[in-house]
mmCIF file of C-alpha atoms and ligand atoms in Angstrom:
data_model
loop_
_atom_site.group_PDB
_atom_site.id
_atom_site.type_symbol
_atom_site.label_atom_id
_atom_site.label_comp_id
_atom_site.label_asym_id
_atom_site.label_seq_id
_atom_site.Cartn_x
_atom_site.Cartn_y
_atom_site.Cartn_z
ATOM 1 C CA MET A 1 0.000 0.000 0.000
ATOM 2 C CA THR A 2 1.269 3.487 -0.820
ATOM 3 C CA ALA A 3 1.466 6.035 1.987
ATOM 4 C CA PRO A 4 -1.165 8.778 1.840
ATOM 5 C CA ALA A 5 0.088 11.866 -0.015
ATOM 6 C CA LYS A 6 1.542 14.472 2.326
ATOM 7 C CA PRO A 7 -0.640 17.593 2.318
ATOM 8 C CA LEU A 8 1.226 20.334 0.495
ATOM 9 C CA SER A 9 -0.246 23.160 2.536
ATOM 10 C CA GLU A 10 2.451 24.272 4.934
ATOM 11 C CA PHE A 11 1.057 27.306 6.630
ATOM 12 C CA THR A 12 -1.347 25.753 9.061
ATOM 13 C CA PRO A 13 -2.313 27.202 12.458
ATOM 14 C CA PRO A 14 -0.566 28.222 14.634
ATOM 15 C CA SER A 15 2.105 29.403 12.148
ATOM 16 C CA ARG A 16 3.134 33.012 12.414
ATOM 17 C CA ILE A 17 1.860 35.203 9.569
ATOM 18 C CA GLY A 18 2.893 38.760 8.751
ATOM 19 C CA PHE A 19 -0.039 40.984 7.753
ATOM 20 C CA ILE A 20 0.569 44.484 6.365
ATOM 21 C CA GLY A 21 -2.350 46.829 5.689
ATOM 22 C CA LEU A 22 -5.139 46.911 8.272
ATOM 23 C CA GLY A 23 -7.674 49.023 6.380
ATOM 24 C CA ASN A 24 -11.305 48.333 5.494
ATOM 25 C CA MET A 25 -10.444 44.932 4.014
ATOM 26 C CA GLY A 26 -7.192 43.975 5.745
ATOM 27 C CA ALA A 27 -8.485 44.347 9.319
ATOM 28 C CA PRO A 28 -11.376 41.851 8.990
ATOM 29 C CA MET A 29 -9.231 39.446 6.917
ATOM 30 C CA ALA A 30 -6.436 39.466 9.509
ATOM 31 C CA ALA A 31 -8.996 39.041 12.316
ATOM 32 C CA LEU A 32 -10.261 35.850 10.623
ATOM 33 C CA LEU A 33 -6.704 34.469 10.495
ATOM 34 C CA HIS A 34 -6.364 35.113 14.202
ATOM 35 C CA ASP A 35 -9.699 33.411 14.883
ATOM 36 C CA ALA A 36 -8.499 30.399 12.859
ATOM 37 C CA GLY A 37 -5.510 30.033 15.196
ATOM 38 C CA TYR A 38 -2.704 31.816 13.325
ATOM 39 C CA ALA A 39 -0.246 34.029 15.223
ATOM 40 C CA LEU A 40 -0.213 37.512 13.664
ATOM 41 C CA VAL A 41 2.582 40.049 13.255
ATOM 42 C CA VAL A 42 0.999 43.217 11.860
ATOM 43 C CA ALA A 43 2.023 46.577 10.398
ATOM 44 C CA ASP A 44 0.367 49.608 8.802
ATOM 45 C CA ALA A 45 1.689 53.068 7.918
ATOM 46 C CA ASP A 46 -1.199 54.466 9.999
ATOM 47 C CA ALA A 47 -0.402 53.881 13.680
ATOM 48 C CA GLY A 48 -4.108 54.404 14.483
ATOM 49 C CA ALA A 49 -5.088 51.477 12.258
ATOM 50 C CA VAL A 50 -2.633 49.231 14.122
ATOM 51 C CA SER A 51 -3.803 50.297 17.574
ATOM 52 C CA ARG A 52 -7.509 49.952 16.682
ATOM 53 C CA PHE A 53 -6.769 46.419 15.434
ATOM 54 C CA ALA A 54 -4.590 45.474 18.408
ATOM 55 C CA GLU A 55 -7.315 46.600 20.837
ATOM 56 C CA ARG A 56 -9.534 43.732 19.677
ATOM 57 C CA VAL A 57 -7.182 41.119 18.182
ATOM 58 C CA ALA A 58 -4.061 39.606 19.803
ATOM 59 C CA CYS A 59 -1.033 40.358 17.601
ATOM 60 C CA ASP A 60 2.652 41.296 17.674
ATOM 61 C CA GLN A 61 3.832 44.667 16.409
ATOM 62 C CA PRO A 62 7.407 44.543 15.119
ATOM 63 C CA GLY A 63 9.849 47.447 15.508
ATOM 64 C CA SER A 64 10.421 47.542 11.729
ATOM 65 C CA LEU A 65 9.287 45.915 8.494
ATOM 66 C CA SER A 66 12.517 43.916 8.174
ATOM 67 C CA GLU A 67 11.922 42.580 11.692
ATOM 68 C CA LEU A 68 8.428 41.504 10.618
ATOM 69 C CA GLY A 69 10.074 39.653 7.705
ATOM 70 C CA LYS A 70 12.561 37.989 10.040
ATOM 71 C CA HIS A 71 9.786 36.458 12.155
ATOM 72 C CA CYS A 72 7.492 35.200 9.359
ATOM 73 C CA GLN A 73 7.723 32.618 6.581
ATOM 74 C CA ALA A 74 4.523 33.960 5.001
ATOM 75 C CA VAL A 75 3.623 37.652 4.663
ATOM 76 C CA ILE A 76 0.326 39.039 3.351
ATOM 77 C CA THR A 77 0.041 42.572 1.952
ATOM 78 C CA MET A 78 -3.382 44.297 1.711
ATOM 79 C CA LEU A 79 -2.399 47.784 0.598
ATOM 80 C CA PRO A 80 -3.872 50.425 -1.744
ATOM 81 C CA GLY A 81 -1.844 49.161 -4.709
ATOM 82 C CA GLY A 82 1.362 47.819 -6.200
ATOM 83 C CA GLU A 83 3.480 50.906 -5.511
ATOM 84 C CA ALA A 84 2.885 50.637 -1.777
ATOM 85 C CA VAL A 85 3.502 46.872 -1.934
ATOM 86 C CA ARG A 86 6.858 47.340 -3.674
ATOM 87 C CA GLU A 87 7.871 50.058 -1.184
ATOM 88 C CA VAL A 88 6.959 47.905 1.824
ATOM 89 C CA LEU A 89 8.797 44.858 0.476
ATOM 90 C CA MET A 90 11.789 46.227 -1.414
ATOM 91 C CA GLY A 91 12.341 49.689 0.135
ATOM 92 C CA ASP A 92 15.259 50.365 2.503
ATOM 93 C CA GLY A 93 14.727 48.208 5.610
ATOM 94 C CA GLY A 94 11.689 46.627 3.942
ATOM 95 C CA VAL A 95 10.178 43.217 4.590
ATOM 96 C CA ALA A 96 12.354 41.422 2.009
ATOM 97 C CA ALA A 97 15.506 42.421 3.911
ATOM 98 C CA GLY A 98 14.352 40.204 6.786
ATOM 99 C CA LEU A 99 12.742 37.282 4.924
ATOM 100 C CA GLN A 100 14.500 33.915 4.726
ATOM 101 C CA PRO A 101 14.914 32.068 1.390
ATOM 102 C CA GLY A 102 11.772 29.999 0.720
ATOM 103 C CA ALA A 103 9.446 32.525 2.357
ATOM 104 C CA VAL A 104 6.214 33.409 0.545
ATOM 105 C CA VAL A 105 4.745 36.874 0.000
ATOM 106 C CA ILE A 106 1.034 36.941 -0.825
ATOM 107 C CA ASP A 107 -0.116 40.250 -2.301
ATOM 108 C CA MET A 108 -3.880 40.397 -1.782
ATOM 109 C CA SER A 109 -4.077 44.076 -2.797
ATOM 110 C CA SER A 110 -5.428 45.006 -6.237
ATOM 111 C CA SER A 111 -2.023 45.797 -7.745
ATOM 112 C CA SER A 112 -0.665 46.382 -11.236
ATOM 113 C CA PRO A 113 -0.435 43.025 -13.090
ATOM 114 C CA VAL A 114 2.644 44.210 -15.008
ATOM 115 C CA GLY A 115 4.296 45.509 -11.831
ATOM 116 C CA THR A 116 3.568 42.171 -10.154
ATOM 117 C CA ARG A 117 5.444 40.264 -12.861
ATOM 118 C CA GLU A 118 8.474 42.504 -12.231
ATOM 119 C CA LEU A 119 8.152 42.134 -8.463
ATOM 120 C CA ALA A 120 7.968 38.326 -8.765
ATOM 121 C CA THR A 121 11.253 38.354 -10.704
ATOM 122 C CA ASP A 122 12.937 40.682 -8.187
ATOM 123 C CA LEU A 123 11.817 38.539 -5.243
ATOM 124 C CA ALA A 124 12.850 35.318 -7.015
ATOM 125 C CA GLY A 125 16.368 36.798 -7.140
ATOM 126 C CA ARG A 126 16.277 36.605 -3.332
ATOM 127 C CA HIS A 127 14.683 33.107 -3.374
ATOM 128 C CA ILE A 128 11.402 34.538 -2.125
ATOM 129 C CA GLU A 129 8.128 33.360 -3.715
ATOM 130 C CA LEU A 130 5.281 35.690 -4.687
ATOM 131 C CA VAL A 131 1.623 34.794 -5.074
ATOM 132 C CA ASP A 132 -0.719 37.539 -6.284
ATOM 133 C CA ALA A 133 -4.063 36.831 -4.621
ATOM 134 C CA PRO A 134 -6.429 39.806 -4.947
ATOM 135 C CA VAL A 135 -9.990 39.448 -3.762
ATOM 136 C CA SER A 136 -13.536 40.310 -4.702
ATOM 137 C CA GLY A 137 -16.552 40.546 -2.460
ATOM 138 C CA GLY A 138 -16.061 43.777 -0.514
ATOM 139 C CA VAL A 139 -16.032 44.388 3.209
ATOM 140 C CA ARG A 140 -19.119 42.233 3.872
ATOM 141 C CA ARG A 141 -17.479 39.096 2.455
ATOM 142 C CA ALA A 142 -14.106 39.994 4.012
ATOM 143 C CA VAL A 143 -15.874 39.833 7.383
ATOM 144 C CA ASP A 144 -17.623 36.536 6.495
ATOM 145 C CA GLY A 145 -14.514 34.861 5.040
ATOM 146 C CA THR A 146 -16.307 34.265 1.726
ATOM 147 C CA LEU A 147 -14.123 36.325 -0.620
ATOM 148 C CA ALA A 148 -13.309 35.181 -4.157
ATOM 149 C CA ILE A 149 -9.497 34.876 -4.176
ATOM 150 C CA MET A 150 -7.790 34.978 -7.602
ATOM 151 C CA ALA A 151 -4.379 33.405 -7.145
ATOM 152 C CA GLY A 152 -1.625 33.882 -9.727
ATOM 153 C CA GLY A 153 1.813 32.265 -9.562
ATOM 154 C CA ASP A 154 3.486 28.877 -9.296
ATOM 155 C CA PRO A 155 0.738 26.263 -8.611
ATOM 156 C CA ALA A 156 2.997 24.475 -6.105
ATOM 157 C CA VAL A 157 3.408 27.688 -4.105
ATOM 158 C CA ILE A 158 -0.339 28.330 -4.230
ATOM 159 C CA GLU A 159 -0.816 24.850 -2.737
ATOM 160 C CA ARG A 160 1.660 25.744 0.033
ATOM 161 C CA VAL A 161 -0.516 28.705 1.076
ATOM 162 C CA ARG A 162 -3.943 27.311 0.168
ATOM 163 C CA ARG A 163 -4.975 26.445 3.721
ATOM 164 C CA LEU A 164 -4.122 29.980 4.855
ATOM 165 C CA LEU A 165 -6.032 31.602 1.986
ATOM 166 C CA GLU A 166 -9.074 29.377 2.489
ATOM 167 C CA VAL A 167 -9.658 31.012 5.875
ATOM 168 C CA MET A 168 -10.540 34.183 3.939
ATOM 169 C CA GLY A 169 -12.441 32.747 1.003
ATOM 170 C CA LYS A 170 -12.471 30.455 -1.998
ATOM 171 C CA VAL A 171 -9.240 30.123 -3.983
ATOM 172 C CA PHE A 172 -9.227 30.190 -7.796
ATOM 173 C CA PRO A 173 -5.756 29.554 -9.274
ATOM 174 C CA THR A 174 -5.451 31.786 -12.353
ATOM 175 C CA GLY A 175 -2.060 30.897 -13.884
ATOM 176 C CA VAL A 176 1.108 32.916 -14.455
ATOM 177 C CA PRO A 177 2.384 35.564 -11.984
ATOM 178 C CA GLY A 178 0.242 38.703 -12.290
ATOM 179 C CA SER A 179 -2.755 36.798 -13.700
ATOM 180 C CA GLY A 180 -4.657 37.146 -10.418
ATOM 181 C CA HIS A 181 -4.139 40.903 -10.561
ATOM 182 C CA ALA A 182 -5.158 40.993 -14.236
ATOM 183 C CA MET A 183 -8.333 39.022 -13.407
ATOM 184 C CA LYS A 184 -9.156 41.393 -10.563
ATOM 185 C CA ALA A 185 -8.683 44.537 -12.680
ATOM 186 C CA LEU A 186 -10.892 43.065 -15.417
ATOM 187 C CA ASN A 187 -13.558 42.022 -12.896
ATOM 188 C CA ASN A 188 -13.629 45.554 -11.555
ATOM 189 C CA TYR A 189 -13.971 46.879 -15.116
ATOM 190 C CA LEU A 190 -17.251 44.952 -15.335
ATOM 191 C CA SER A 191 -18.242 45.950 -11.813
ATOM 192 C CA ALA A 192 -17.620 49.673 -12.418
ATOM 193 C CA GLY A 193 -19.333 49.278 -15.775
ATOM 194 C CA THR A 194 -22.589 47.917 -14.392
ATOM 195 C CA LEU A 195 -22.666 50.548 -11.631
ATOM 196 C CA THR A 196 -22.117 53.385 -14.101
ATOM 197 C CA LEU A 197 -24.595 51.983 -16.633
ATOM 198 C CA THR A 198 -27.207 51.487 -13.907
ATOM 199 C CA ALA A 199 -26.670 55.037 -12.636
ATOM 200 C CA GLU A 200 -27.034 56.525 -16.124
ATOM 201 C CA ALA A 201 -30.142 54.437 -16.836
ATOM 202 C CA ILE A 202 -31.792 55.384 -13.550
ATOM 203 C CA LEU A 203 -30.998 59.079 -13.953
ATOM 204 C CA ALA A 204 -32.507 59.076 -17.437
ATOM 205 C CA GLY A 205 -35.489 57.007 -16.258
ATOM 206 C CA THR A 206 -36.339 59.189 -13.285
ATOM 207 C CA ARG A 207 -36.174 62.317 -15.434
ATOM 208 C CA PHE A 208 -38.634 60.599 -17.760
ATOM 209 C CA GLY A 209 -41.018 60.056 -14.851
ATOM 210 C CA LEU A 210 -40.069 56.566 -13.662
ATOM 211 C CA ASP A 211 -39.579 55.785 -9.982
ATOM 212 C CA ALA A 212 -36.009 54.713 -9.069
ATOM 213 C CA ARG A 213 -37.089 51.887 -6.738
ATOM 214 C CA THR A 214 -39.547 50.548 -9.306
ATOM 215 C CA MET A 215 -36.789 50.611 -11.902
ATOM 216 C CA VAL A 216 -34.448 48.609 -9.649
ATOM 217 C CA ASP A 217 -37.216 46.079 -8.885
ATOM 218 C CA ILE A 218 -37.877 45.610 -12.609
ATOM 219 C CA LEU A 219 -34.160 45.408 -13.502
ATOM 220 C CA ASN A 220 -33.714 42.701 -10.874
ATOM 221 C CA VAL A 221 -36.179 40.417 -12.654
ATOM 222 C CA SER A 222 -35.009 41.448 -16.120
ATOM 223 C CA THR A 223 -31.912 41.075 -18.274
ATOM 224 C CA GLY A 224 -30.380 44.333 -16.996
ATOM 225 C CA ARG A 225 -29.705 42.901 -13.533
ATOM 226 C CA SER A 226 -26.221 42.771 -11.992
ATOM 227 C CA ASN A 227 -24.539 43.004 -8.606
ATOM 228 C CA SER A 228 -25.056 46.766 -8.905
ATOM 229 C CA THR A 229 -28.849 46.431 -9.239
ATOM 230 C CA GLU A 230 -29.194 43.497 -6.823
ATOM 231 C CA TYR A 231 -26.874 44.703 -4.059
ATOM 232 C CA LYS A 232 -25.272 48.136 -4.454
ATOM 233 C CA TYR A 233 -28.353 50.116 -5.468
ATOM 234 C CA PRO A 234 -30.728 48.726 -2.772
ATOM 235 C CA THR A 235 -28.037 48.796 -0.042
ATOM 236 C CA PHE A 236 -25.963 51.914 -0.631
ATOM 237 C CA VAL A 237 -27.516 54.128 -3.319
ATOM 238 C CA LEU A 238 -31.320 54.186 -2.936
ATOM 239 C CA PRO A 239 -31.107 54.804 0.855
ATOM 240 C CA ARG A 240 -28.428 57.457 0.035
ATOM 241 C CA ARG A 241 -26.001 55.774 2.473
ATOM 242 C CA PHE A 242 -22.977 55.637 0.143
ATOM 243 C CA ASP A 243 -21.009 53.624 2.729
ATOM 244 C CA SER A 244 -19.840 50.458 0.939
ATOM 245 C CA GLY A 245 -16.315 50.731 2.391
ATOM 246 C CA PHE A 246 -14.665 50.731 -1.060
ATOM 247 C CA ALA A 247 -13.128 54.068 -1.976
ATOM 248 C CA MET A 248 -13.667 55.781 -5.326
ATOM 249 C CA GLY A 249 -9.913 56.294 -5.778
ATOM 250 C CA LEU A 250 -9.311 52.541 -5.491
ATOM 251 C CA LEU A 251 -11.876 51.684 -8.173
ATOM 252 C CA ALA A 252 -10.575 54.451 -10.479
ATOM 253 C CA LYS A 253 -7.111 52.890 -9.996
ATOM 254 C CA ASP A 254 -8.481 49.435 -10.877
ATOM 255 C CA LEU A 255 -9.861 50.815 -14.147
ATOM 256 C CA ARG A 256 -6.461 52.307 -14.994
ATOM 257 C CA LEU A 257 -4.997 48.834 -14.332
ATOM 258 C CA ALA A 258 -7.572 47.269 -16.664
ATOM 259 C CA VAL A 259 -6.510 49.805 -19.331
ATOM 260 C CA GLU A 260 -2.912 48.689 -18.655
ATOM 261 C CA VAL A 261 -3.894 45.035 -19.272
ATOM 262 C CA ALA A 262 -5.741 45.931 -22.471
ATOM 263 C CA GLY A 263 -2.755 48.017 -23.622
ATOM 264 C CA ALA A 264 -0.235 45.274 -22.815
ATOM 265 C CA THR A 265 -2.278 42.763 -24.838
ATOM 266 C CA GLY A 266 -3.347 45.049 -27.696
ATOM 267 C CA SER A 267 -7.018 44.279 -26.946
ATOM 268 C CA PRO A 268 -10.004 46.378 -28.061
ATOM 269 C CA SER A 269 -10.786 48.747 -25.217
ATOM 270 C CA ALA A 270 -12.824 51.739 -26.444
ATOM 271 C CA LEU A 271 -15.519 51.355 -23.761
ATOM 272 C CA LEU A 272 -12.967 50.590 -21.046
ATOM 273 C CA ARG A 273 -10.975 53.752 -21.845
ATOM 274 C CA GLU A 274 -14.149 55.870 -21.869
ATOM 275 C CA LEU A 275 -15.264 54.396 -18.539
ATOM 276 C CA SER A 276 -11.840 54.916 -16.981
ATOM 277 C CA GLY A 277 -12.009 58.582 -18.036
ATOM 278 C CA VAL A 278 -15.436 58.960 -16.365
ATOM 279 C CA TRP A 279 -14.052 57.510 -13.116
ATOM 280 C CA ASP A 280 -10.914 59.680 -13.232
ATOM 281 C CA ALA A 281 -13.161 62.736 -13.590
ATOM 282 C CA ALA A 282 -15.416 61.499 -10.766
ATOM 283 C CA GLU A 283 -12.370 61.003 -8.527
ATOM 284 C CA ALA A 284 -11.060 64.493 -9.380
ATOM 285 C CA ARG A 285 -14.403 66.050 -8.383
ATOM 286 C CA MET A 286 -15.446 63.874 -5.436
ATOM 287 C CA GLY A 287 -11.999 63.069 -3.967
ATOM 288 C CA SER A 288 -10.206 59.711 -3.758
ATOM 289 C CA ALA A 289 -11.645 58.920 -0.327
ATOM 290 C CA ALA A 290 -15.293 59.281 -1.447
ATOM 291 C CA ASP A 291 -17.187 55.996 -1.495
ATOM 292 C CA HIS A 292 -17.177 54.463 -4.969
ATOM 293 C CA THR A 293 -20.994 54.383 -4.976
ATOM 294 C CA GLU A 294 -20.875 58.211 -4.864
ATOM 295 C CA VAL A 295 -20.227 58.025 -8.606
ATOM 296 C CA VAL A 296 -24.028 58.410 -8.655
ATOM 297 C CA ILE A 297 -23.688 61.818 -6.960
ATOM 298 C CA TYR A 298 -21.021 62.740 -9.495
ATOM 299 C CA LEU A 299 -23.340 61.899 -12.402
ATOM 300 C CA GLU A 300 -26.190 63.811 -10.716
ATOM 301 C CA SER A 301 -23.894 66.834 -10.443
ATOM 302 C CA LEU A 302 -23.279 66.711 -14.215
ATOM 303 C CA LEU A 303 -27.013 66.740 -14.735
ATOM 304 C CA GLU A 304 -27.450 69.754 -12.444
ATOM 305 C CA GLU A 305 -24.777 71.639 -14.387
ATOM 306 C CA ARG A 306 -26.703 71.096 -17.596
ATOM 307 C CA THR A 307 -30.087 72.204 -16.221
HETATM 308 P P1 NAD B 1 -7.880 50.996 2.842
HETATM 309 O O1 NAD B 1 -7.444 52.315 2.294
HETATM 310 O O2 NAD B 1 -9.057 50.950 3.753
HETATM 311 O O3 NAD B 1 -6.642 50.274 3.580
HETATM 312 C C1 NAD B 1 -5.328 50.328 3.120
HETATM 313 C C2 NAD B 1 -4.408 50.324 4.341
HETATM 314 O O4 NAD B 1 -3.047 50.331 3.880
HETATM 315 C C3 NAD B 1 -4.576 51.580 5.232
HETATM 316 O O5 NAD B 1 -4.744 51.172 6.570
HETATM 317 C C4 NAD B 1 -3.271 52.355 5.026
HETATM 318 O O6 NAD B 1 -2.849 53.075 6.177
HETATM 319 C C5 NAD B 1 -2.299 51.232 4.694
HETATM 320 N N1 NAD B 1 -1.147 51.688 3.913
HETATM 321 C C6 NAD B 1 -1.131 52.474 2.813
HETATM 322 N N2 NAD B 1 0.129 52.632 2.357
HETATM 323 C C7 NAD B 1 0.925 51.928 3.197
HETATM 324 C C8 NAD B 1 2.321 51.690 3.257
HETATM 325 N N3 NAD B 1 3.167 52.213 2.335
HETATM 326 N N4 NAD B 1 2.800 50.918 4.262
HETATM 327 C C9 NAD B 1 1.971 50.368 5.179
HETATM 328 N N5 NAD B 1 0.637 50.567 5.186
HETATM 329 C C10 NAD B 1 0.119 51.328 4.200
HETATM 330 O O7 NAD B 1 -8.119 50.068 1.558
HETATM 331 P P2 NAD B 1 -9.029 48.739 1.480
HETATM 332 O O8 NAD B 1 -10.417 49.141 1.087
HETATM 333 O O9 NAD B 1 -8.772 47.901 2.674
HETATM 334 O O10 NAD B 1 -8.381 48.059 0.188
HETATM 335 C C11 NAD B 1 -7.127 47.385 0.230
HETATM 336 C C12 NAD B 1 -6.875 46.768 -1.130
HETATM 337 O O11 NAD B 1 -7.938 45.858 -1.454
HETATM 338 C C13 NAD B 1 -6.847 47.775 -2.286
HETATM 339 O O12 NAD B 1 -5.869 47.382 -3.221
HETATM 340 C C14 NAD B 1 -8.249 47.698 -2.872
HETATM 341 O O13 NAD B 1 -8.272 48.095 -4.242
HETATM 342 C C15 NAD B 1 -8.575 46.243 -2.661
HETATM 343 N N6 NAD B 1 -9.983 45.885 -2.501
HETATM 344 C C16 NAD B 1 -10.830 46.634 -1.752
HETATM 345 C C17 NAD B 1 -12.168 46.237 -1.605
HETATM 346 C C18 NAD B 1 -13.159 47.016 -0.751
HETATM 347 O O14 NAD B 1 -14.367 46.738 -0.849
HETATM 348 N N7 NAD B 1 -12.734 47.957 0.068
HETATM 349 C C19 NAD B 1 -12.625 45.075 -2.227
HETATM 350 C C20 NAD B 1 -11.721 44.310 -2.957
HETATM 351 C C21 NAD B 1 -10.399 44.716 -3.090
#
């Protein structure tokens, strides 16, 4: 009889995990890892974010990023984007300076797919593995541990970290390094698209005399339905709450990354480029920190200017 195959997943509780970026998404994701039995070493450029997290979740706070690297064989980044990830890892006294050969970095931020390919090569030069593992599902599913996780990189390395990732959601291996980040940017193209299309349709409809709630109800049993009509409009837009926890600047960045993917592959992208321009203009007017659902307010403001 052959011996049962050894599970490949190495990072099982109570291994020590570095977690950098304790914002709207990172804080609930890291809290789930703690609840699953992992030992956390955390960092964030905002000292307030670290202290708010440490008040409710047991964790170590290293004196420096390289010290965090020294204590962890797996490090997760959940930062605004690839530039911050590169700075945290490769900057002077960054995480990579402390990591041992064979360590794994998992970038769960929505970063540049092209930048991720370069980062994977730079880290490989230090015998450090990189998995790009961005997520979809928003704050609600970050809290529930039901995120969609799009994991690019060496399949054997993804298996090494699978158990860790599965605490936060469902893992979908996507292929070459950067492919997770490409998938995420393209998903958010569709997501921003349906929100913008829904907003334009509802603005036009209400000016024609339709009721916004009636429109959403009809869309949700018709072919125009989407996550924007089923979830974002009823939850954040119609009650005028605009508090999804996903900033407008982050979604505008994701669209620029989708344009980057289209450009790198020579793909048709007329609608994508137009949409990205709308979101850049919305960000310029509303501010990067506005909620992304406030794109509706931006479009309403265009209407007011014209009337
Ligand atoms: P956030 O702005 O709430 O959190 C980012 C955190 O990173 C902040 O606490 C900030 O202080 C910290 N930070 C920034 N630069 C840093 C640096 N150089 N060093 C250390 N810490 C630094 O953002 P978020 O909403 O949690 O999103 C994080 C990532 O996840 C982004 O890439 C975003 O596009 C993506 N994302 C967000 C959502 C969502 O619904 N919010 C959903 C899916 C994916």
